[in-house]
Short mmCIF file of C-alpha atoms in Angstrom, two decimals:
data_model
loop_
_atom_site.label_atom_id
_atom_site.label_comp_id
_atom_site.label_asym_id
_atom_site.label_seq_id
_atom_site.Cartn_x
_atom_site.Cartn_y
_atom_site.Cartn_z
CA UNK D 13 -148.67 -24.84 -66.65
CA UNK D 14 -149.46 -22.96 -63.63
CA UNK D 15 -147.73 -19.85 -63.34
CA UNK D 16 -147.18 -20.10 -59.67
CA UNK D 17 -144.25 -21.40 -59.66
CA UNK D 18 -142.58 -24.40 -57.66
CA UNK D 19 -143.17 -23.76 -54.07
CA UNK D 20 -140.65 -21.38 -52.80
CA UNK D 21 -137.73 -22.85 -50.26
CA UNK D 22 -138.52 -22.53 -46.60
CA UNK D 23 -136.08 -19.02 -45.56
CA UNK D 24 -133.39 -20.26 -44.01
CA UNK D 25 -132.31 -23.35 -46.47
CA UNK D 26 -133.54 -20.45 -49.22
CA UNK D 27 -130.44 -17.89 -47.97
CA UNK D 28 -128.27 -21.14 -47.75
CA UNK D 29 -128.31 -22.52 -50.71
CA UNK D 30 -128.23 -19.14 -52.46
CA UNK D 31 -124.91 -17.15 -50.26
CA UNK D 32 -124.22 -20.21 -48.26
CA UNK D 33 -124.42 -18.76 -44.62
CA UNK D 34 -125.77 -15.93 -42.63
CA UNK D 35 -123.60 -12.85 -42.29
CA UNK D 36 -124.00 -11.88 -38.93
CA UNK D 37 -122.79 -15.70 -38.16
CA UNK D 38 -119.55 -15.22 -40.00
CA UNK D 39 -119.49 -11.78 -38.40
CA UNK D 40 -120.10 -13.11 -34.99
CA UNK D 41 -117.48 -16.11 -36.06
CA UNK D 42 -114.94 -13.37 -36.66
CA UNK D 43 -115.30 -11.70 -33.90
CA UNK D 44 -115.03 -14.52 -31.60
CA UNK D 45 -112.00 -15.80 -33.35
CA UNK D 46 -110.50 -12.36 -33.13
CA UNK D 47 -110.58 -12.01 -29.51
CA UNK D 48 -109.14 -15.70 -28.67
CA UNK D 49 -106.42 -14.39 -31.15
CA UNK D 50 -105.40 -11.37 -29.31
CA UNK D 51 -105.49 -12.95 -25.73
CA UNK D 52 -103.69 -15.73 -26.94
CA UNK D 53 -101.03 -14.04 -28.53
CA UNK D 54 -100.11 -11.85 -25.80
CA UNK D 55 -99.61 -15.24 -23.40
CA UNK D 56 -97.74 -16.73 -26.38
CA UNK D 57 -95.24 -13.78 -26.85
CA UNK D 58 -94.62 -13.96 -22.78
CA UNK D 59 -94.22 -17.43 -22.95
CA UNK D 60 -91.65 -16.99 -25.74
CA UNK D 61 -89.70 -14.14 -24.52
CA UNK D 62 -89.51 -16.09 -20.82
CA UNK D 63 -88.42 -19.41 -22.43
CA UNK D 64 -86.46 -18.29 -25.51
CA UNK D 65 -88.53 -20.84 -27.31
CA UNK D 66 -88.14 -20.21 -31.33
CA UNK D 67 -91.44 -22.16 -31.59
CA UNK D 68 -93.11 -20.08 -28.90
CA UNK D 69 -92.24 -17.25 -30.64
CA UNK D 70 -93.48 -18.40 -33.63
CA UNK D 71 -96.55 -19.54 -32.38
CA UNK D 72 -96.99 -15.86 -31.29
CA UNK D 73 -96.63 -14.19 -34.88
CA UNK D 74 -99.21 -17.16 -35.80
CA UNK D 75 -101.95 -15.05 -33.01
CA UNK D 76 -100.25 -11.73 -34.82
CA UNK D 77 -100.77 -12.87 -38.65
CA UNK D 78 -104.50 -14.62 -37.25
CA UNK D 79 -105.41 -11.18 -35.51
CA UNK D 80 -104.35 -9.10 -38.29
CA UNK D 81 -106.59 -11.28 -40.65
CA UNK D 82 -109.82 -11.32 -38.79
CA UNK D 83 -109.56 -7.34 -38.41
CA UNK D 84 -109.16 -7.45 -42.24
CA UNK D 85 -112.25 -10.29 -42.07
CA UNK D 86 -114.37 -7.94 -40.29
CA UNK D 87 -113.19 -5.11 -42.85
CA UNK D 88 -114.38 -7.36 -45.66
CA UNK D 89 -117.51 -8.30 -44.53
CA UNK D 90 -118.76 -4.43 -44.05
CA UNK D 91 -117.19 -3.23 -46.74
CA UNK D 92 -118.24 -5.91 -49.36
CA UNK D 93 -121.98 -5.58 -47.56
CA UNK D 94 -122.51 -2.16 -48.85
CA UNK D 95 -125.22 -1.41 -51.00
CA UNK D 96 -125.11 -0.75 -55.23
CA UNK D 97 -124.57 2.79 -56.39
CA UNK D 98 -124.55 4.25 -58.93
CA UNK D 99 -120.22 3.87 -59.69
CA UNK D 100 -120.84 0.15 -58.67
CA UNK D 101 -124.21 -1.03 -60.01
CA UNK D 102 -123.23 -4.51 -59.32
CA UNK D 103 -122.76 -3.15 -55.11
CA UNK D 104 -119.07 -4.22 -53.27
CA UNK D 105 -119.47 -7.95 -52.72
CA UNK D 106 -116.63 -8.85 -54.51
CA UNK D 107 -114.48 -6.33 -52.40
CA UNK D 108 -114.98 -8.30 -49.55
CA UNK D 109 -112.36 -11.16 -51.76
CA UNK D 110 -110.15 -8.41 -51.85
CA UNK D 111 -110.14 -7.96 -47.76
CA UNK D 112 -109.60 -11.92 -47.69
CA UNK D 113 -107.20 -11.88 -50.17
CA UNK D 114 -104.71 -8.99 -48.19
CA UNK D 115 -105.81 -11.17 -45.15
CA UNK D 116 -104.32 -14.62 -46.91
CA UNK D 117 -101.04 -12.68 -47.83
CA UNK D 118 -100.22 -10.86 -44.41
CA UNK D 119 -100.73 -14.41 -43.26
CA UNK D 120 -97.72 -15.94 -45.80
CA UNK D 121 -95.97 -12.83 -44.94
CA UNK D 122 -95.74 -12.08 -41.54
CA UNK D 123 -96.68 -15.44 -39.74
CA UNK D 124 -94.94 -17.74 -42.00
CA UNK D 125 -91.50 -15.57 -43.03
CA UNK D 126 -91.35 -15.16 -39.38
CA UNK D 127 -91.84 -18.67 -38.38
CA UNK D 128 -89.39 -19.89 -40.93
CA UNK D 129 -86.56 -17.03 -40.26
CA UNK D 130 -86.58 -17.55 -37.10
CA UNK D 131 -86.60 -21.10 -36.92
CA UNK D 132 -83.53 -21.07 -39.14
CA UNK D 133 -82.11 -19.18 -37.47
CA UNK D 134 -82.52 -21.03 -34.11
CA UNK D 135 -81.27 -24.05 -35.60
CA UNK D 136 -78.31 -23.00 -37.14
CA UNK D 137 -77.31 -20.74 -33.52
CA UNK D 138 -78.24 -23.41 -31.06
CA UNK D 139 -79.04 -20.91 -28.63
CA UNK D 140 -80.20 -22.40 -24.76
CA UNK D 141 -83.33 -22.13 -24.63
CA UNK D 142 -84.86 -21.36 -20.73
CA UNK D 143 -87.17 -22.29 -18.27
CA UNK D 144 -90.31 -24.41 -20.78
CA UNK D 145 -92.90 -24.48 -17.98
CA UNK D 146 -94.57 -21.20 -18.77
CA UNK D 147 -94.84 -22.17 -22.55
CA UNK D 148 -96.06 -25.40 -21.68
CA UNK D 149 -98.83 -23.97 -19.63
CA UNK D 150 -99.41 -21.14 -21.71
CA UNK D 151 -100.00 -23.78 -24.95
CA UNK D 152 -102.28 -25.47 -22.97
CA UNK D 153 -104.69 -23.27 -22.05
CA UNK D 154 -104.36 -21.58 -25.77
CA UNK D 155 -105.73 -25.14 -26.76
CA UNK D 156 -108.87 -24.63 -25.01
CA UNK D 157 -109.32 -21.02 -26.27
CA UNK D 158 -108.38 -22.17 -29.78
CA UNK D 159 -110.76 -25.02 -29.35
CA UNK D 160 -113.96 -23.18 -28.62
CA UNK D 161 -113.21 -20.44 -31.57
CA UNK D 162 -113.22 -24.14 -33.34
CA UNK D 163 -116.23 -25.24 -32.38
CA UNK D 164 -117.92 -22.11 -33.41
CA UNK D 165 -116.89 -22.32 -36.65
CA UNK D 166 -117.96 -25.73 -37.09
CA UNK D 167 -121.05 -25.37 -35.69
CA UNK D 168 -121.55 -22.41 -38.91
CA UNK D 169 -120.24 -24.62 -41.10
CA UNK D 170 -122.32 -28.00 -40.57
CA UNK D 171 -125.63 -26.03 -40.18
CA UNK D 172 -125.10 -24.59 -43.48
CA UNK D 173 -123.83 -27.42 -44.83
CA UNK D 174 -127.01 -29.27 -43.48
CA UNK D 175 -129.21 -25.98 -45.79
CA UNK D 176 -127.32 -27.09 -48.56
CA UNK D 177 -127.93 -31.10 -48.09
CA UNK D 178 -123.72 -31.20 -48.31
CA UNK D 179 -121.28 -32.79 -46.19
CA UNK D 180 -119.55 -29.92 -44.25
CA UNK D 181 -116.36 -30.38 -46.58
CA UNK D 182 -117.91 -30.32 -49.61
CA UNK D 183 -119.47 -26.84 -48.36
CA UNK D 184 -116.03 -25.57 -47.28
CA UNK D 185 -115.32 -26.45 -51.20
CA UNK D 186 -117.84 -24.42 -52.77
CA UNK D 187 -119.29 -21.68 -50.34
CA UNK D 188 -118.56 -18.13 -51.78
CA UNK D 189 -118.57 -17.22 -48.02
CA UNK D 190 -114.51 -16.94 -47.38
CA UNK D 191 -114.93 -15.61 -44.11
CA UNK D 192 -116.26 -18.64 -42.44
CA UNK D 193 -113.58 -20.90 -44.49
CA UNK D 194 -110.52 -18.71 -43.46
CA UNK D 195 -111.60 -18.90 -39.63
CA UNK D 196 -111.85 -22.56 -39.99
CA UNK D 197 -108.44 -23.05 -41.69
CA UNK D 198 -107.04 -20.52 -39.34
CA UNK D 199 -108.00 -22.39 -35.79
CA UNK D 200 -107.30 -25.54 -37.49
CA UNK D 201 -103.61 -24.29 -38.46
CA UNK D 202 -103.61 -22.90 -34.81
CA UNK D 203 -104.78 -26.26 -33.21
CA UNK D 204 -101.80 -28.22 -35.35
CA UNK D 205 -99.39 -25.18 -35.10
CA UNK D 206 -99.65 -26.22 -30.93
CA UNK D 207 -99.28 -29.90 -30.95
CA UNK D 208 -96.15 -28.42 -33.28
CA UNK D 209 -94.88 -26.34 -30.82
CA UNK D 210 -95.31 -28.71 -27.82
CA UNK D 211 -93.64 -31.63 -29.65
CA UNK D 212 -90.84 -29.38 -30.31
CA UNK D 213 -90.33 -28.00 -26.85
CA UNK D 214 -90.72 -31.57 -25.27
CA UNK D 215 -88.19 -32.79 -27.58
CA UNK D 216 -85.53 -29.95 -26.52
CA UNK D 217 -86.16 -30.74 -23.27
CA UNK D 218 -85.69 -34.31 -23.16
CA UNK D 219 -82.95 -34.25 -25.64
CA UNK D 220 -81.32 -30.75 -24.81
CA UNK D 221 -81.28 -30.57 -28.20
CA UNK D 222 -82.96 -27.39 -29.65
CA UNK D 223 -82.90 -27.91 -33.12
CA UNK D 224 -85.73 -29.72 -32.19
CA UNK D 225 -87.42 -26.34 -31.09
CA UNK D 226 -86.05 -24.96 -34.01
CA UNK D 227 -87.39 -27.69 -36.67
CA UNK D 228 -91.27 -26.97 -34.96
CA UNK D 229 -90.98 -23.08 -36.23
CA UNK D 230 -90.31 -24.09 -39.55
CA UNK D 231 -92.99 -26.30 -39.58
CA UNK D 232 -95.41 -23.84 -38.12
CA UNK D 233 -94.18 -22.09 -40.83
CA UNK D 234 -94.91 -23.97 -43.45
CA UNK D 235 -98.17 -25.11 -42.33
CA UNK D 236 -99.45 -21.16 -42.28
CA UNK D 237 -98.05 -21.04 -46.15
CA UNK D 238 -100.49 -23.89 -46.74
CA UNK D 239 -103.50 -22.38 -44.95
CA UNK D 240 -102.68 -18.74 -46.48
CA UNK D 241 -102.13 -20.32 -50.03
CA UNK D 242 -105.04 -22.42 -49.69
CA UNK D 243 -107.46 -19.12 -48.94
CA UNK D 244 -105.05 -16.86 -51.47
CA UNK D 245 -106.81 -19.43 -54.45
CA UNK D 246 -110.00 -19.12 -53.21
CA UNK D 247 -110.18 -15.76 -53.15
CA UNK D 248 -108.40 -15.19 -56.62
CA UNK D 249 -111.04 -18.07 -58.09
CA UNK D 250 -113.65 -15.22 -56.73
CA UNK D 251 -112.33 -12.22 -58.09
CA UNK D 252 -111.84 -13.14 -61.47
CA UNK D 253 -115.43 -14.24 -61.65
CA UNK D 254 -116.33 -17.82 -59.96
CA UNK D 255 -119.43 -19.62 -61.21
CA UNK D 256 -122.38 -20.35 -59.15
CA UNK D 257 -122.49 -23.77 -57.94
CA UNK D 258 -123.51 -26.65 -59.97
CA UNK D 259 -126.20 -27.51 -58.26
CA UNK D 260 -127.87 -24.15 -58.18
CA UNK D 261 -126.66 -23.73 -62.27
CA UNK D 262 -129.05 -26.99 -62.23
CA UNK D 263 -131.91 -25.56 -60.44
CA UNK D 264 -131.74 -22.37 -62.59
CA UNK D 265 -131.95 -24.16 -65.94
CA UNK D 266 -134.84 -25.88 -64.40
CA UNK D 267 -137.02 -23.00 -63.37
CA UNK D 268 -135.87 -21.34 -66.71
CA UNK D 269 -136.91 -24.33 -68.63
CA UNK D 270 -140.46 -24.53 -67.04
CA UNK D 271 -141.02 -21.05 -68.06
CA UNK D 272 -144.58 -20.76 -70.97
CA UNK D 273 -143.19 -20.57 -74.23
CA UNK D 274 -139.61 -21.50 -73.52
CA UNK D 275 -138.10 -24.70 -75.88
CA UNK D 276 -134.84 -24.44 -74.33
CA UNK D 277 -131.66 -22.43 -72.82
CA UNK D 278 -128.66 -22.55 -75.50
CA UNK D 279 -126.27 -20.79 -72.39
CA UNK D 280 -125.85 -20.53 -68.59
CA UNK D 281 -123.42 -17.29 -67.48
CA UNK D 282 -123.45 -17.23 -63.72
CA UNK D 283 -121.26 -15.13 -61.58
CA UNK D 284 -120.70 -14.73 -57.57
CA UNK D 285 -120.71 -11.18 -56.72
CA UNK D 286 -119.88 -11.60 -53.20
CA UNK D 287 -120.58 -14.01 -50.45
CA UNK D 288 -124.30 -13.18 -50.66
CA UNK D 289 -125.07 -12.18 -54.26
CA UNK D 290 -125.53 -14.19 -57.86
CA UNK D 291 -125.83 -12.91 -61.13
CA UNK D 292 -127.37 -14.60 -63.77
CA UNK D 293 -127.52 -14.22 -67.62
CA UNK D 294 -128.61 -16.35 -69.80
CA UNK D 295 -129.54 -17.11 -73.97
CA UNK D 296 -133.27 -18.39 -74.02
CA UNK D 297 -134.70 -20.35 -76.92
CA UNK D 298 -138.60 -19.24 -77.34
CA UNK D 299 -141.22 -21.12 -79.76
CA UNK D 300 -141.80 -19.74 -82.79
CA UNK D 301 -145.46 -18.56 -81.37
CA UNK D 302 -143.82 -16.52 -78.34
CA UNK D 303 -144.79 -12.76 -78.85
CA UNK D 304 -142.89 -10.31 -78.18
CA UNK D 305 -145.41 -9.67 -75.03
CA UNK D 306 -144.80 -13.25 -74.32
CA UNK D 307 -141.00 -12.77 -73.87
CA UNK D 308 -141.04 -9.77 -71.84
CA UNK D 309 -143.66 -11.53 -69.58
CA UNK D 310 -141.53 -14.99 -69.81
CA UNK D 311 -138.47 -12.66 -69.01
CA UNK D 312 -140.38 -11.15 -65.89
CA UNK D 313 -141.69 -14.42 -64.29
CA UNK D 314 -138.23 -15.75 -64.69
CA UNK D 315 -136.61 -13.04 -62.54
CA UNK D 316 -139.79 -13.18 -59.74
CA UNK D 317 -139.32 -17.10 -59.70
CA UNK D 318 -135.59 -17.08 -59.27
CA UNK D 319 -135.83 -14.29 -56.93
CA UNK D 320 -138.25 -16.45 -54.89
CA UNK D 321 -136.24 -20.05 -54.67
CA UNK D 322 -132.92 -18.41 -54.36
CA UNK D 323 -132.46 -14.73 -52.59
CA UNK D 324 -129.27 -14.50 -52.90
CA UNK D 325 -130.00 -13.97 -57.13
CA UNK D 326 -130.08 -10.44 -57.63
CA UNK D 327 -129.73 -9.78 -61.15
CA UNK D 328 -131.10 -11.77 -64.09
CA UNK D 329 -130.60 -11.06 -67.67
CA UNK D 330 -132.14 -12.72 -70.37
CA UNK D 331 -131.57 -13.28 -74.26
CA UNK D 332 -134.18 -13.93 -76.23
CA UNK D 333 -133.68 -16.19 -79.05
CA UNK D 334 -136.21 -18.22 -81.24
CA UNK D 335 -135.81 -21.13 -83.82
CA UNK D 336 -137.39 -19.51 -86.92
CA UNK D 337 -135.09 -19.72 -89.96
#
């Protein structure tokens, strides 16, 4: 057996499949979507306040709770990307899930309890709303702005989906990356939360009925509980300790099982410290001939080989085991 090693991954599909993305992308991403957020919600909150428009107004806490939670992105992403010390051995990754996680809840909080409140409230009133022609123009050009933060995203998303040999939604599934995921589901909640608001204010103006302005807050509403519960569970599943992928749990038993002297692995532990960091442990069965030289050299070339395929592995730990008696 040579002890080479299986040739290593070329870099960029080796970072992929390892953290699933590159962090100045989701950094950039962020930062993109941040600034459509704040320009947008300042026309929004015009709009609204011209037009009385409960789903205007609504619309404009969505650009609030979105703003608020790619500040907290950008928080998460430097403060998770801080290096081990000696308190945290393991380094920050995992704060960066705690960032997201605040992010997800100001979301349900703010944007949504707004939304909802107020469209209740606008129902049950009936206020008049006024003059619709600024909102309408203000949600269409939000469309476009919304629409290229989109595009950015997706454009992350498929090209690491494409390092990963995935379909794009099966990497929005698994990547540890929660950044890139809650800018996706953000836009897209933003993209639906304006056909929303523009059915709503066409239907109050053809019907002079504005419950119908009313009903389109609540829904915004509800559709920014969905997106904020839908990141909330991802970055829980992360905290408490998520798994690496399957498919790189496969590849590690394989380059663990090619290893000299090694019969078999008995366990797998695998952990996601953060968007760009694995741990792995795992219980080794060695032949009966293995020295203890032989382990610690086994043990070594297990760490370089992993280290080499994947770079986003940063710690291995292995336990020894043999088959005698």
């Amino acid at each position: 057996m040579s002890d080479s090693g299986p040739t290593p991954l070329p870099p960029d599909l080796n970072d992929r499949l390892a953290r699933g993305g590159d962090p100045s992308e989701s950094v950039g991403t962020v930062i993109v979507a941040g600034v459509a957020n704040v320009a947008i919600g300042i026309a929004k909150l015009l709009a609204g306040l011209i037009s009385g428009s409960a789903a205007m107004l609504s619309e404009a806490a969505h650009s609030v709770a979105d703003t608020t939670t790619e500040v907290l992105l950008f928080t998460a992403l430097r403060r998770g990307g801080r290096p081990a010390d000696e308190l945290h051995p393991f380094g920050y990754g995992k704060e960066s899930y705690v960032w997201a996680f605040i992010a997800a809840l100001f979301t349900f909080v703010a944007g949504a309890g707004f939304s909802i409140t107020h469209g209740v409230h606008t129902i049950r009133s009936g206020e008049h709303s006024g003059d619709y022609t600024v909102s309408y123009i203000v949600l269409a050009v939000s469309f476009v702005i919304e629409s290229v933060s989109l595009t950015r995203a997706v454009r992350q998303i498929r090209a690491s989906a494409q390092g990963w040999r995935v379909r794009p939604l099966r990497f929005l599934l698994v990547t540890p990356d929660t950044t890139i995921k809650a800018v996706f589901l953000e836009d897209s909640a933003a993209l639906v939360g304006l056909f929303l608001a523009a059915a709503g204010l066409g239907l109050s103006h053809a019907t002079g009925q504005v419950v119908w302005d009313g009903l389109a807050s609540v829904a915004i509403g509800l559709l920014l509980l969905v997106a904020a519960s839908t990141l909330a569970r991802a970055n829980i599943s992360l905290l408490v300790g998520r798994a690496a992928t399957p498919r790189i749990r496969r590849m590690i038993v394989e380059e663990l099982s090619a290893l000299p002297h090694v019969e078999g692995i008995q366990t797998l532990f695998t952990m996601q410290l953060g968007p760009a960091e694995v741990l792995v442990a795992a219980k080794v069965d060695f032949t009966d001939q293995a020295t203890g030289a032989d382990i610690e050299t086994a043990a070594d070339e297990a760490e370089r080989r992993l280290r080499a395929r994947y770079s986003g592995i940063r710690y291995v730990f292995l336990d020894p085991t043999t088959r005698r008696g």
